[in-house]
GROMACS .gro file of C-alpha atoms in nm:
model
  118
    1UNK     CA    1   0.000   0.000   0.000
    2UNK     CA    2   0.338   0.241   0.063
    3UNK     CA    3   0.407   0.186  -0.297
    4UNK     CA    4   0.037   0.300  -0.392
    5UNK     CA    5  -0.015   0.621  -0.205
    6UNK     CA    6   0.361   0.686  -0.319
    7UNK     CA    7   0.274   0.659  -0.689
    8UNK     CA    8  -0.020   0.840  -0.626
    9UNK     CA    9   0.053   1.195  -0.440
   10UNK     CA   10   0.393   1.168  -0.676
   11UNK     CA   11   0.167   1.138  -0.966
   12UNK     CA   12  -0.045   1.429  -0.844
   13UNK     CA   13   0.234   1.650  -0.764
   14UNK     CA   14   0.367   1.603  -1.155
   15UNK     CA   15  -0.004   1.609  -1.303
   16UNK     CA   16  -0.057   1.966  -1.107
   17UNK     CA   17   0.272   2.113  -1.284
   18UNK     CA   18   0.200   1.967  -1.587
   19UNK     CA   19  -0.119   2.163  -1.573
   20UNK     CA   20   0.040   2.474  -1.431
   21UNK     CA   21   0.274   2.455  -1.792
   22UNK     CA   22  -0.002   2.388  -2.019
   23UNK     CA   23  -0.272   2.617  -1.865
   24UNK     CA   24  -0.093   2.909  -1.755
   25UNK     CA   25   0.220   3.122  -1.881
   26UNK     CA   26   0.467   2.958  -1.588
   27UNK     CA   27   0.763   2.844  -1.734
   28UNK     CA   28   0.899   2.513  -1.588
   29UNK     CA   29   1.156   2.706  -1.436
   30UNK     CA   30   0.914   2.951  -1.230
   31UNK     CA   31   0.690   2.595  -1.181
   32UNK     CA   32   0.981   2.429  -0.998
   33UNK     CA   33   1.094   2.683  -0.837
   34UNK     CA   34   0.770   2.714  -0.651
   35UNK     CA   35   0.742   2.351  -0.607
   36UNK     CA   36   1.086   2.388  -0.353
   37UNK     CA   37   0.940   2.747  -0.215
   38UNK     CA   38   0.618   2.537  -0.168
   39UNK     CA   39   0.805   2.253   0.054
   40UNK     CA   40   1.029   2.567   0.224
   41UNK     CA   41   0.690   2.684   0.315
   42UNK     CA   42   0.500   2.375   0.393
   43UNK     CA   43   0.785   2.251   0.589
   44UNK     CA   44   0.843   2.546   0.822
   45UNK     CA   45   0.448   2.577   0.927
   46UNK     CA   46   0.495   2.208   1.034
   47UNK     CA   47   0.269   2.080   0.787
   48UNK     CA   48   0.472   1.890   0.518
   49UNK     CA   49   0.619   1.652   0.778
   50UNK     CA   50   0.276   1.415   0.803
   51UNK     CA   51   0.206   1.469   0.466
   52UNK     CA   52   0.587   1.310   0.396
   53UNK     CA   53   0.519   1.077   0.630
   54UNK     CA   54   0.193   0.960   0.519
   55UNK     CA   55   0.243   0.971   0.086
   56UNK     CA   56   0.696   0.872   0.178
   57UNK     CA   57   0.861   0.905  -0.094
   58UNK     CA   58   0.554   1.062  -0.348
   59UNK     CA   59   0.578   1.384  -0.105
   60UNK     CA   60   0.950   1.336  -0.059
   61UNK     CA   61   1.118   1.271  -0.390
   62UNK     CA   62   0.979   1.581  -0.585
   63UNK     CA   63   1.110   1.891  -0.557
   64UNK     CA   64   0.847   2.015  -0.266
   65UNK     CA   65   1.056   1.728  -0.071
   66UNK     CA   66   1.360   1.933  -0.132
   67UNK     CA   67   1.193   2.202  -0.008
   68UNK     CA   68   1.077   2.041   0.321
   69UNK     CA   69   1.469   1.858   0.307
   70UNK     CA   70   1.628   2.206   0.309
   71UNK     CA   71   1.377   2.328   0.637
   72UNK     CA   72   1.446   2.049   0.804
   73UNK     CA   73   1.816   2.064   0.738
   74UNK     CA   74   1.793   2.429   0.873
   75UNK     CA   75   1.620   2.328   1.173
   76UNK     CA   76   1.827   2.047   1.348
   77UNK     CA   77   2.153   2.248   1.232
   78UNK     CA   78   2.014   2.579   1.441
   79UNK     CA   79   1.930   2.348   1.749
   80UNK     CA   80   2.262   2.191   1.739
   81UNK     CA   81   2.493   2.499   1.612
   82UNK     CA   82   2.282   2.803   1.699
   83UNK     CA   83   2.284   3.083   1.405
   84UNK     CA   84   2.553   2.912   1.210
   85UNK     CA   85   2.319   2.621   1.144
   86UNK     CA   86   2.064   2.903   0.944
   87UNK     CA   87   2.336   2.897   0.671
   88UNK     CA   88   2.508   2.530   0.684
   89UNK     CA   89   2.202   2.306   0.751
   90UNK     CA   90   2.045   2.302   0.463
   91UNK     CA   91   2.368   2.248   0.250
   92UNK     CA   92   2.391   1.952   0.465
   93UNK     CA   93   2.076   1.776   0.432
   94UNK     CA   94   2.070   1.833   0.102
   95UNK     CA   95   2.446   1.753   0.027
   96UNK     CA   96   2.342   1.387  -0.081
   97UNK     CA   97   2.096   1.492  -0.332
   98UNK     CA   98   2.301   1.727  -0.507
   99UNK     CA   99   2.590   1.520  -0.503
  100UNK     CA  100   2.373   1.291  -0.673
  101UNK     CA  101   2.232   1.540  -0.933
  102UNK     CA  102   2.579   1.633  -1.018
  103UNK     CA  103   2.712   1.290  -1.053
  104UNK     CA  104   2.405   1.191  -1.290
  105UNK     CA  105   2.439   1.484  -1.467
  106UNK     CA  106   2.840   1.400  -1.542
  107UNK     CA  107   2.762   1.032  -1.637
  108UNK     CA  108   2.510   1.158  -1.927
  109UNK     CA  109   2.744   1.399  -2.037
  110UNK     CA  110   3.026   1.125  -2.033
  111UNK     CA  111   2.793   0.876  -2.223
  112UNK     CA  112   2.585   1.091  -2.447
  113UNK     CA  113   2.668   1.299  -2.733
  114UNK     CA  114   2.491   1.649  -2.736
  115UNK     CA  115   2.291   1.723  -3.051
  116UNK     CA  116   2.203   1.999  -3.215
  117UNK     CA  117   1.828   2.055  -3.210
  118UNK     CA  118   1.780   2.217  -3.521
   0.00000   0.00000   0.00000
């Protein structure tokens, strides 16, 4: 059933930006920024963390999860460093996931050629 409402609130997420692109004049870029501003938000009024834990990783994989990732980041960092923590934490929750973006990133480039698109 984890694998269900996963699919699910994932799937919704990605079905409400693709409707954002085709029914308004967002770019994608605008969209997915406020998908991470949305889990930023979300996360710091308390209210993403039972919606994470509830949908795993359909609320936590998308980019609101980053979001909610970065907050949550921010938080444990301030409790354990004070006001250093509002500028390292998030860098290191997130550290994996970027790491990981970069290293996928490098692979394609390594094993794909570029084409033009014209």
């Amino acid at each position: 059933m984890d694998y269900v409402k996963a699919f699910l609130v994932g799937g919704l997420l990605c079905l409400i930006g693709q409707v954002l692109m085709d029914k308004t004049k967002l770019t994608p870029a605008r969209i997915l920024v406020g998908y991470v501003v949305t889990g930023v938000i979300l996360g710091a009024a308390g209210l993403y963390e039972p919606f994470a834990e509830f949908a795993g990783a359909g609320a936590t994989v998308p980019l609101t999860g980053f979001g909610y990732t970065l907050v949550k980041g921010v938080r444990e960092a301030v409790e354990a460093d004070g006001f250093l923590g509002i500028f390292t934490g998030g860098l290191k929750a997130a550290a994996g996931g970027i790491t990981m973006a970069i290293f996928a990133g490098l692979l394609a480039a390594l094993l794909f050629r570029a084409k033009d698109k014209s």
